[in-house]
mmCIF file of C-alpha atoms in Angstrom:
data_model
loop_
_atom_site.group_PDB
_atom_site.id
_atom_site.type_symbol
_atom_site.label_atom_id
_atom_site.label_comp_id
_atom_site.label_asym_id
_atom_site.label_seq_id
_atom_site.Cartn_x
_atom_site.Cartn_y
_atom_site.Cartn_z
ATOM 1 C CA UNK A 1 12.038 -35.313 79.060
ATOM 2 C CA UNK A 2 9.006 -37.171 77.701
ATOM 3 C CA UNK A 3 6.588 -34.384 78.715
ATOM 4 C CA UNK A 4 8.903 -31.721 77.264
ATOM 5 C CA UNK A 5 9.122 -33.578 73.969
ATOM 6 C CA UNK A 6 5.353 -34.011 73.925
ATOM 7 C CA UNK A 7 4.760 -30.259 74.491
ATOM 8 C CA UNK A 8 7.274 -29.416 71.755
ATOM 9 C CA UNK A 9 5.557 -31.742 69.289
ATOM 10 C CA UNK A 10 2.147 -30.235 70.080
ATOM 11 C CA UNK A 11 3.569 -26.729 69.689
ATOM 12 C CA UNK A 12 4.970 -27.627 66.249
ATOM 13 C CA UNK A 13 1.655 -29.146 65.200
ATOM 14 C CA UNK A 14 -0.258 -26.051 66.297
ATOM 15 C CA UNK A 15 2.116 -23.718 64.416
ATOM 16 C CA UNK A 16 1.837 -25.943 61.333
ATOM 17 C CA UNK A 17 -1.968 -25.942 61.557
ATOM 18 C CA UNK A 18 -2.014 -22.137 61.821
ATOM 19 C CA UNK A 19 0.317 -21.835 58.823
ATOM 20 C CA UNK A 20 -1.814 -24.196 56.720
ATOM 21 C CA UNK A 21 -4.903 -22.266 57.700
ATOM 22 C CA UNK A 22 -3.239 -19.032 56.573
ATOM 23 C CA UNK A 23 -2.323 -20.550 53.217
ATOM 24 C CA UNK A 24 -5.893 -21.799 52.766
ATOM 25 C CA UNK A 25 -7.203 -18.305 53.565
ATOM 26 C CA UNK A 26 -4.830 -16.773 50.997
ATOM 27 C CA UNK A 27 -6.010 -19.209 48.354
ATOM 28 C CA UNK A 28 -9.609 -18.346 49.075
ATOM 29 C CA UNK A 29 -8.852 -14.645 48.814
ATOM 30 C CA UNK A 30 -6.910 -14.890 45.511
ATOM 31 C CA UNK A 31 -9.870 -15.676 43.201
ATOM 32 C CA UNK A 32 -11.802 -12.798 44.743
ATOM 33 C CA UNK A 33 -8.961 -10.279 44.515
ATOM 34 C CA UNK A 34 -10.317 -8.763 41.305
ATOM 35 C CA UNK A 35 -13.889 -8.576 42.510
ATOM 36 C CA UNK A 36 -15.678 -5.517 43.650
ATOM 37 C CA UNK A 37 -18.223 -5.321 46.402
ATOM 38 C CA UNK A 38 -20.892 -6.994 44.234
ATOM 39 C CA UNK A 39 -18.607 -9.822 43.113
ATOM 40 C CA UNK A 40 -17.828 -8.940 39.438
ATOM 41 C CA UNK A 41 -14.427 -10.038 38.162
ATOM 42 C CA UNK A 42 -12.094 -7.306 36.935
ATOM 43 C CA UNK A 43 -11.041 -7.838 33.302
ATOM 44 C CA UNK A 44 -9.928 -5.785 30.311
ATOM 45 C CA UNK A 45 -12.115 -5.715 27.225
ATOM 46 C CA UNK A 46 -11.926 -4.377 23.685
ATOM 47 C CA UNK A 47 -14.249 -3.776 20.763
ATOM 48 C CA UNK A 48 -14.025 -5.933 17.662
ATOM 49 C CA UNK A 49 -12.918 -3.572 14.892
ATOM 50 C CA UNK A 50 -12.253 -3.550 11.163
ATOM 51 C CA UNK A 51 -8.832 -2.182 10.234
ATOM 52 C CA UNK A 52 -6.246 -2.662 7.496
ATOM 53 C CA UNK A 53 -4.633 -6.083 7.480
ATOM 54 C CA UNK A 54 -1.087 -5.598 6.235
ATOM 55 C CA UNK A 55 0.865 -8.705 5.259
ATOM 56 C CA UNK A 56 4.590 -8.252 4.766
ATOM 57 C CA UNK A 57 7.669 -10.286 4.041
ATOM 58 C CA UNK A 58 11.064 -9.181 5.311
ATOM 59 C CA UNK A 59 14.497 -9.781 3.861
ATOM 60 C CA UNK A 60 18.045 -8.480 3.890
ATOM 61 C CA UNK A 61 19.233 -6.806 0.695
ATOM 62 C CA UNK A 62 22.133 -4.889 -0.792
ATOM 63 C CA UNK A 63 22.161 -1.528 -2.512
ATOM 64 C CA UNK A 64 23.046 -1.560 -6.217
ATOM 65 C CA UNK A 65 23.576 1.494 -8.434
ATOM 66 C CA UNK A 66 20.986 1.916 -11.173
ATOM 67 C CA UNK A 67 23.876 2.083 -13.696
ATOM 68 C CA UNK A 68 27.483 1.395 -12.795
ATOM 69 C CA UNK A 69 30.655 1.112 -14.912
ATOM 70 C CA UNK A 70 34.414 1.241 -14.617
ATOM 71 C CA UNK A 71 35.961 3.902 -16.818
ATOM 72 C CA UNK A 72 38.837 2.137 -18.618
ATOM 73 C CA UNK A 73 41.463 3.209 -21.141
ATOM 74 C CA UNK A 74 40.776 1.886 -24.691
ATOM 75 C CA UNK A 75 44.386 2.150 -25.931
ATOM 76 C CA UNK A 76 47.952 2.434 -24.647
ATOM 77 C CA UNK A 77 49.320 5.998 -24.578
ATOM 78 C CA UNK A 78 49.942 9.050 -22.401
ATOM 79 C CA UNK A 79 47.091 10.783 -20.546
ATOM 80 C CA UNK A 80 47.119 14.369 -21.757
ATOM 81 C CA UNK A 81 43.877 15.420 -20.057
ATOM 82 C CA UNK A 82 42.148 14.106 -16.925
ATOM 83 C CA UNK A 83 38.894 15.644 -15.637
ATOM 84 C CA UNK A 84 38.166 13.488 -12.608
ATOM 85 C CA UNK A 85 36.895 15.274 -9.511
ATOM 86 C CA UNK A 86 36.027 12.565 -7.011
ATOM 87 C CA UNK A 87 32.315 12.525 -6.205
ATOM 88 C CA UNK A 88 31.514 15.081 -8.915
ATOM 89 C CA UNK A 89 28.287 14.785 -10.895
ATOM 90 C CA UNK A 90 28.809 14.484 -14.654
ATOM 91 C CA UNK A 91 26.381 14.379 -17.553
ATOM 92 C CA UNK A 92 26.349 11.877 -20.385
ATOM 93 C CA UNK A 93 28.932 12.950 -22.988
ATOM 94 C CA UNK A 94 31.132 14.974 -20.616
ATOM 95 C CA UNK A 95 34.873 14.463 -21.244
ATOM 96 C CA UNK A 96 36.483 12.473 -18.443
ATOM 97 C CA UNK A 97 39.939 11.932 -19.955
ATOM 98 C CA UNK A 98 41.857 12.298 -23.203
ATOM 99 C CA UNK A 99 44.826 10.303 -24.486
ATOM 100 C CA UNK A 100 47.605 11.634 -26.713
ATOM 101 C CA UNK A 101 45.898 11.938 -30.106
ATOM 102 C CA UNK A 102 48.400 13.898 -32.232
ATOM 103 C CA UNK A 103 49.049 11.004 -34.619
ATOM 104 C CA UNK A 104 45.376 10.234 -35.055
ATOM 105 C CA UNK A 105 44.551 13.885 -35.734
ATOM 106 C CA UNK A 106 47.283 13.969 -38.377
ATOM 107 C CA UNK A 107 45.937 10.766 -39.911
ATOM 108 C CA UNK A 108 42.419 12.229 -40.104
ATOM 109 C CA UNK A 109 43.748 15.435 -41.670
ATOM 110 C CA UNK A 110 45.762 13.457 -44.215
ATOM 111 C CA UNK A 111 42.843 11.283 -45.283
ATOM 112 C CA UNK A 112 40.528 14.304 -45.425
ATOM 113 C CA UNK A 113 42.934 16.007 -47.860
ATOM 114 C CA UNK A 114 43.250 12.852 -49.976
ATOM 115 C CA UNK A 115 39.472 12.473 -50.073
ATOM 116 C CA UNK A 116 39.048 16.079 -51.185
ATOM 117 C CA UNK A 117 41.523 15.596 -54.027
ATOM 118 C CA UNK A 118 39.917 12.334 -55.120
ATOM 119 C CA UNK A 119 36.458 13.881 -55.123
ATOM 120 C CA UNK A 120 37.807 16.682 -57.304
ATOM 121 C CA UNK A 121 39.255 14.157 -59.774
ATOM 122 C CA UNK A 122 35.981 12.229 -59.796
ATOM 123 C CA UNK A 123 34.063 15.389 -60.570
ATOM 124 C CA UNK A 124 36.437 16.179 -63.463
ATOM 125 C CA UNK A 125 35.996 12.701 -64.956
ATOM 126 C CA UNK A 126 32.244 12.958 -64.625
ATOM 127 C CA UNK A 127 32.302 16.299 -66.512
ATOM 128 C CA UNK A 128 34.409 14.729 -69.284
ATOM 129 C CA UNK A 129 31.952 11.854 -69.522
ATOM 130 C CA UNK A 130 29.257 14.277 -70.663
ATOM 131 C CA UNK A 131 31.291 14.895 -73.836
ATOM 132 C CA UNK A 132 32.243 11.220 -74.085
ATOM 133 C CA UNK A 133 35.931 12.171 -73.752
ATOM 134 C CA UNK A 134 36.577 9.528 -71.076
ATOM 135 C CA UNK A 135 35.666 5.906 -70.520
ATOM 136 C CA UNK A 136 33.114 4.842 -67.871
ATOM 137 C CA UNK A 137 35.698 2.424 -66.467
ATOM 138 C CA UNK A 138 37.918 5.331 -65.418
ATOM 139 C CA UNK A 139 35.019 6.929 -63.562
ATOM 140 C CA UNK A 140 34.275 3.642 -61.792
ATOM 141 C CA UNK A 141 37.901 3.242 -60.747
ATOM 142 C CA UNK A 142 37.978 6.761 -59.335
ATOM 143 C CA UNK A 143 34.700 6.191 -57.479
ATOM 144 C CA UNK A 144 36.252 3.091 -55.868
ATOM 145 C CA UNK A 145 39.244 5.150 -54.723
ATOM 146 C CA UNK A 146 36.895 7.728 -53.193
ATOM 147 C CA UNK A 147 34.891 5.055 -51.367
ATOM 148 C CA UNK A 148 38.039 3.372 -50.065
ATOM 149 C CA UNK A 149 39.465 6.628 -48.738
ATOM 150 C CA UNK A 150 36.117 7.521 -47.174
ATOM 151 C CA UNK A 151 36.070 4.204 -45.312
ATOM 152 C CA UNK A 152 39.634 4.747 -44.100
ATOM 153 C CA UNK A 153 38.676 8.241 -42.928
ATOM 154 C CA UNK A 154 35.697 6.872 -40.956
ATOM 155 C CA UNK A 155 37.998 4.352 -39.226
ATOM 156 C CA UNK A 156 40.558 7.071 -38.423
ATOM 157 C CA UNK A 157 37.862 9.342 -36.973
ATOM 158 C CA UNK A 158 36.506 6.476 -34.853
ATOM 159 C CA UNK A 159 40.004 5.757 -33.522
ATOM 160 C CA UNK A 160 40.445 9.460 -32.768
ATOM 161 C CA UNK A 161 37.153 9.541 -30.882
ATOM 162 C CA UNK A 162 38.207 6.526 -28.801
ATOM 163 C CA UNK A 163 41.127 8.541 -27.441
ATOM 164 C CA UNK A 164 38.607 10.924 -25.864
ATOM 165 C CA UNK A 165 36.884 9.156 -22.951
ATOM 166 C CA UNK A 166 33.364 10.449 -22.228
ATOM 167 C CA UNK A 167 30.752 9.669 -19.586
ATOM 168 C CA UNK A 168 28.306 7.092 -20.997
ATOM 169 C CA UNK A 169 25.444 8.282 -18.738
ATOM 170 C CA UNK A 170 24.620 10.794 -16.012
ATOM 171 C CA UNK A 171 26.228 9.833 -12.721
ATOM 172 C CA UNK A 172 28.842 10.471 -10.061
ATOM 173 C CA UNK A 173 32.562 9.847 -10.438
ATOM 174 C CA UNK A 174 34.352 7.615 -7.962
ATOM 175 C CA UNK A 175 37.964 7.724 -6.740
ATOM 176 C CA UNK A 176 40.698 8.763 -9.185
ATOM 177 C CA UNK A 177 43.138 5.887 -9.688
ATOM 178 C CA UNK A 178 45.549 7.438 -12.254
ATOM 179 C CA UNK A 179 47.340 10.787 -12.504
ATOM 180 C CA UNK A 180 47.406 13.056 -15.520
ATOM 181 C CA UNK A 181 50.472 12.572 -17.712
ATOM 182 C CA UNK A 182 50.900 8.913 -16.837
ATOM 183 C CA UNK A 183 51.459 6.315 -19.529
ATOM 184 C CA UNK A 184 48.581 3.846 -19.334
ATOM 185 C CA UNK A 185 47.929 0.521 -20.986
ATOM 186 C CA UNK A 186 44.705 -0.498 -22.646
ATOM 187 C CA UNK A 187 42.231 -1.717 -20.032
ATOM 188 C CA UNK A 188 43.628 0.402 -17.164
ATOM 189 C CA UNK A 189 40.846 1.587 -14.820
ATOM 190 C CA UNK A 190 40.731 5.374 -14.373
ATOM 191 C CA UNK A 191 37.730 5.638 -12.037
ATOM 192 C CA UNK A 192 34.135 4.458 -11.605
ATOM 193 C CA UNK A 193 30.854 6.045 -12.638
ATOM 194 C CA UNK A 194 27.619 5.331 -10.762
ATOM 195 C CA UNK A 195 24.085 6.540 -11.344
ATOM 196 C CA UNK A 196 22.968 7.077 -7.736
ATOM 197 C CA UNK A 197 19.796 9.128 -8.243
ATOM 198 C CA UNK A 198 17.897 5.846 -8.459
ATOM 199 C CA UNK A 199 19.110 3.012 -6.243
ATOM 200 C CA UNK A 200 18.292 -0.638 -6.790
ATOM 201 C CA UNK A 201 17.878 -2.995 -3.850
ATOM 202 C CA UNK A 202 18.659 -6.653 -4.512
ATOM 203 C CA UNK A 203 17.167 -9.166 -2.075
ATOM 204 C CA UNK A 204 15.872 -12.741 -2.011
ATOM 205 C CA UNK A 205 12.358 -14.049 -1.394
ATOM 206 C CA UNK A 206 11.489 -17.592 -0.357
ATOM 207 C CA UNK A 207 9.921 -19.876 -2.945
ATOM 208 C CA UNK A 208 6.520 -20.079 -1.192
ATOM 209 C CA UNK A 209 6.028 -16.315 -1.699
ATOM 210 C CA UNK A 210 6.649 -16.514 -5.449
ATOM 211 C CA UNK A 211 2.947 -16.561 -6.363
ATOM 212 C CA UNK A 212 2.259 -13.497 -4.218
ATOM 213 C CA UNK A 213 5.039 -11.083 -5.070
ATOM 214 C CA UNK A 214 4.426 -8.864 -8.109
ATOM 215 C CA UNK A 215 6.070 -5.941 -9.852
ATOM 216 C CA UNK A 216 4.910 -2.600 -8.491
ATOM 217 C CA UNK A 217 4.367 -3.816 -4.907
ATOM 218 C CA UNK A 218 5.330 -1.243 -2.241
ATOM 219 C CA UNK A 219 8.704 -1.715 -0.562
ATOM 220 C CA UNK A 220 10.024 -0.129 2.628
ATOM 221 C CA UNK A 221 13.772 -0.006 3.256
ATOM 222 C CA UNK A 222 15.744 0.912 6.381
ATOM 223 C CA UNK A 223 19.450 1.050 7.202
ATOM 224 C CA UNK A 224 21.335 1.198 10.493
ATOM 225 C CA UNK A 225 22.959 4.484 9.460
ATOM 226 C CA UNK A 226 19.568 6.252 9.487
ATOM 227 C CA UNK A 227 17.809 4.474 12.343
ATOM 228 C CA UNK A 228 14.036 4.240 11.851
ATOM 229 C CA UNK A 229 13.982 6.438 8.742
ATOM 230 C CA UNK A 230 12.037 4.585 6.037
ATOM 231 C CA UNK A 231 12.848 4.821 2.320
ATOM 232 C CA UNK A 232 9.930 3.960 0.050
ATOM 233 C CA UNK A 233 10.153 2.192 -3.304
ATOM 234 C CA UNK A 234 8.556 -0.561 -5.337
ATOM 235 C CA UNK A 235 9.381 -3.962 -6.790
ATOM 236 C CA UNK A 236 10.835 -3.395 -10.270
ATOM 237 C CA UNK A 237 12.040 -6.837 -11.416
ATOM 238 C CA UNK A 238 11.766 -10.510 -10.460
ATOM 239 C CA UNK A 239 14.342 -13.036 -11.610
ATOM 240 C CA UNK A 240 13.267 -15.841 -13.938
ATOM 241 C CA UNK A 241 15.168 -18.500 -11.996
ATOM 242 C CA UNK A 242 15.277 -19.755 -8.415
ATOM 243 C CA UNK A 243 18.456 -20.631 -6.596
ATOM 244 C CA UNK A 244 18.694 -24.436 -6.463
ATOM 245 C CA UNK A 245 20.370 -24.423 -3.056
ATOM 246 C CA UNK A 246 18.331 -21.863 -1.110
ATOM 247 C CA UNK A 247 15.085 -22.267 -3.111
ATOM 248 C CA UNK A 248 14.724 -18.498 -3.191
ATOM 249 C CA UNK A 249 14.342 -15.992 -6.008
ATOM 250 C CA UNK A 250 16.183 -12.711 -6.500
ATOM 251 C CA UNK A 251 14.094 -9.557 -6.580
ATOM 252 C CA UNK A 252 15.012 -5.964 -7.450
ATOM 253 C CA UNK A 253 13.299 -2.891 -6.050
ATOM 254 C CA UNK A 254 13.974 0.728 -7.013
ATOM 255 C CA UNK A 255 14.143 3.705 -4.668
ATOM 256 C CA UNK A 256 14.338 7.423 -5.299
ATOM 257 C CA UNK A 257 17.797 8.384 -4.018
ATOM 258 C CA UNK A 258 18.080 11.953 -5.278
ATOM 259 C CA UNK A 259 19.355 13.024 -1.828
ATOM 260 C CA UNK A 260 22.201 10.453 -2.159
ATOM 261 C CA UNK A 261 21.770 9.121 1.364
ATOM 262 C CA UNK A 262 21.878 5.487 0.260
ATOM 263 C CA UNK A 263 24.957 4.018 -1.439
ATOM 264 C CA UNK A 264 25.702 0.870 -3.433
ATOM 265 C CA UNK A 265 26.858 -1.974 -1.203
ATOM 266 C CA UNK A 266 24.798 -0.921 1.824
ATOM 267 C CA UNK A 267 23.130 -3.658 3.883
ATOM 268 C CA UNK A 268 19.423 -2.842 3.776
ATOM 269 C CA UNK A 269 16.417 -4.182 5.678
ATOM 270 C CA UNK A 270 13.606 -4.731 3.188
ATOM 271 C CA UNK A 271 9.858 -5.092 3.809
ATOM 272 C CA UNK A 272 7.568 -5.948 0.898
ATOM 273 C CA UNK A 273 3.866 -5.261 1.389
ATOM 274 C CA UNK A 274 1.987 -8.250 -0.033
ATOM 275 C CA UNK A 275 -1.541 -7.170 0.924
ATOM 276 C CA UNK A 276 -3.339 -4.264 2.592
ATOM 277 C CA UNK A 277 -7.056 -4.972 2.923
ATOM 278 C CA UNK A 278 -9.674 -4.168 5.610
ATOM 279 C CA UNK A 279 -10.411 -7.123 7.886
ATOM 280 C CA UNK A 280 -12.099 -7.904 11.189
ATOM 281 C CA UNK A 281 -9.284 -8.252 13.722
ATOM 282 C CA UNK A 282 -8.857 -9.053 17.418
ATOM 283 C CA UNK A 283 -5.915 -9.264 19.768
ATOM 284 C CA UNK A 284 -4.227 -12.651 20.052
ATOM 285 C CA UNK A 285 -4.522 -12.301 23.843
ATOM 286 C CA UNK A 286 -8.292 -12.822 23.597
ATOM 287 C CA UNK A 287 -8.010 -16.327 22.137
ATOM 288 C CA UNK A 288 -8.794 -19.457 24.156
ATOM 289 C CA UNK A 289 -7.406 -22.506 22.363
ATOM 290 C CA UNK A 290 -9.164 -25.808 22.981
ATOM 291 C CA UNK A 291 -7.937 -28.746 20.943
ATOM 292 C CA UNK A 292 -8.121 -27.585 17.292
ATOM 293 C CA UNK A 293 -10.617 -24.814 17.927
ATOM 294 C CA UNK A 294 -10.383 -21.203 19.066
ATOM 295 C CA UNK A 295 -12.818 -19.416 21.403
ATOM 296 C CA UNK A 296 -13.298 -15.948 22.883
ATOM 297 C CA UNK A 297 -15.329 -14.533 25.768
ATOM 298 C CA UNK A 298 -18.016 -12.163 24.452
ATOM 299 C CA UNK A 299 -19.472 -9.516 26.783
ATOM 300 C CA UNK A 300 -23.235 -8.831 26.627
ATOM 301 C CA UNK A 301 -25.163 -5.702 27.604
ATOM 302 C CA UNK A 302 -25.406 -6.903 31.236
ATOM 303 C CA UNK A 303 -21.620 -7.324 31.505
ATOM 304 C CA UNK A 304 -21.885 -11.099 31.566
ATOM 305 C CA UNK A 305 -19.636 -13.225 29.370
ATOM 306 C CA UNK A 306 -20.335 -16.141 27.083
ATOM 307 C CA UNK A 307 -17.898 -18.392 25.274
ATOM 308 C CA UNK A 308 -18.055 -18.337 21.469
ATOM 309 C CA UNK A 309 -16.106 -20.240 18.832
ATOM 310 C CA UNK A 310 -14.382 -18.168 16.126
ATOM 311 C CA UNK A 311 -12.830 -19.044 12.793
ATOM 312 C CA UNK A 312 -9.469 -17.399 12.232
ATOM 313 C CA UNK A 313 -7.746 -16.212 9.066
ATOM 314 C CA UNK A 314 -4.367 -14.599 8.598
ATOM 315 C CA UNK A 315 -2.123 -13.658 11.484
ATOM 316 C CA UNK A 316 0.165 -10.682 11.942
ATOM 317 C CA UNK A 317 2.268 -9.942 15.043
ATOM 318 C CA UNK A 318 -0.140 -9.391 17.947
ATOM 319 C CA UNK A 319 -3.329 -9.584 15.862
ATOM 320 C CA UNK A 320 -5.417 -12.172 14.080
ATOM 321 C CA UNK A 321 -8.121 -11.961 11.427
ATOM 322 C CA UNK A 322 -11.587 -13.253 12.353
ATOM 323 C CA UNK A 323 -13.344 -14.898 9.415
ATOM 324 C CA UNK A 324 -16.544 -15.800 11.284
ATOM 325 C CA UNK A 325 -17.999 -15.916 14.787
ATOM 326 C CA UNK A 326 -17.861 -12.195 15.631
ATOM 327 C CA UNK A 327 -19.368 -8.972 14.345
ATOM 328 C CA UNK A 328 -17.847 -5.508 14.240
ATOM 329 C CA UNK A 329 -18.562 -3.575 17.432
ATOM 330 C CA UNK A 330 -18.973 -6.610 19.716
ATOM 331 C CA UNK A 331 -17.009 -6.531 22.951
ATOM 332 C CA UNK A 332 -14.640 -9.298 24.015
ATOM 333 C CA UNK A 333 -12.353 -9.993 26.968
ATOM 334 C CA UNK A 334 -8.657 -9.530 26.182
ATOM 335 C CA UNK A 335 -7.094 -9.731 29.652
ATOM 336 C CA UNK A 336 -8.164 -11.786 32.643
ATOM 337 C CA UNK A 337 -9.672 -14.678 30.680
ATOM 338 C CA UNK A 338 -8.020 -17.160 33.048
ATOM 339 C CA UNK A 339 -10.162 -15.798 35.939
ATOM 340 C CA UNK A 340 -13.606 -16.123 34.344
ATOM 341 C CA UNK A 341 -16.027 -18.744 33.115
ATOM 342 C CA UNK A 342 -19.206 -18.511 31.006
ATOM 343 C CA UNK A 343 -22.027 -16.612 32.665
ATOM 344 C CA UNK A 344 -20.000 -14.695 35.265
ATOM 345 C CA UNK A 345 -20.389 -10.973 35.846
ATOM 346 C CA UNK A 346 -17.382 -8.836 34.968
ATOM 347 C CA UNK A 347 -16.067 -5.420 35.824
ATOM 348 C CA UNK A 348 -14.433 -3.690 32.833
ATOM 349 C CA UNK A 349 -11.284 -1.958 34.064
ATOM 350 C CA UNK A 350 -9.592 -1.146 30.779
ATOM 351 C CA UNK A 351 -9.356 -1.775 27.071
#
């Protein structure tokens, strides 16, 4: 039993030694896996280029009609005319509804007749005054009557006009809420009117962007209903106050919506372009952070690499601006930096 145990132990030790030797061989092969016959290390490189550096801020916003009102009844009476076709485009001044106006028309006609008669009497007194057959006081009294009746006629005409409800601006009618012939009270809502040809987008911007955002800046808007379709507009107004709770400021942008694809109340994804300037940029994958500094591997004409410190500027997803340390057209390593060290020979396998 002792010899059998001894042979078993030696067998286990031999198998273990072979296994450890295999692992050591694998580790020795791994660093050389990217090397060609001459020993260069396979890496991916890219040229340092100048391209537009676009800085954006994103926010969620809501669609708001350029002009929007509720069409309400100014007085209590019967609806004798109702011209509401839901979704129909109307022009400013078009008649939307008319209330019973028989009494007001009669009142206007009555005052018009009275005014005509009073003007005739005033003219007669003025003719008599030329022959000094009447006193000036009588003319003044008649002129007062004329002025009073004229004022009453203006009020009656205004009240008559109020019974005809017109569109205050160009827009599109909403849902009809009342039927023709119904008796309505003052303040009853008949429908809505929205100017949809231009859509406003209301969104909020954080306080630290306040100094950067300006009127006229380009805005891109998307909505889930239209996928990746982008609607272009510009910043049109910036609020004068910040919200005390969120420390953000409300901003309005305007979009051309003549095709009526966007509607008030829509949830919109907003991107505001803060800057678009040419800048020297490299991929973030090329950076080698060491303490508070950033380095890259630069490739020379002999395909050997050297480590160089760079000063960075603004960052955008996947890219970073290089302020100093590199020149346009220089070649740097973007993939495989973990396999190389300064002075080694590389094999460029991609960009």
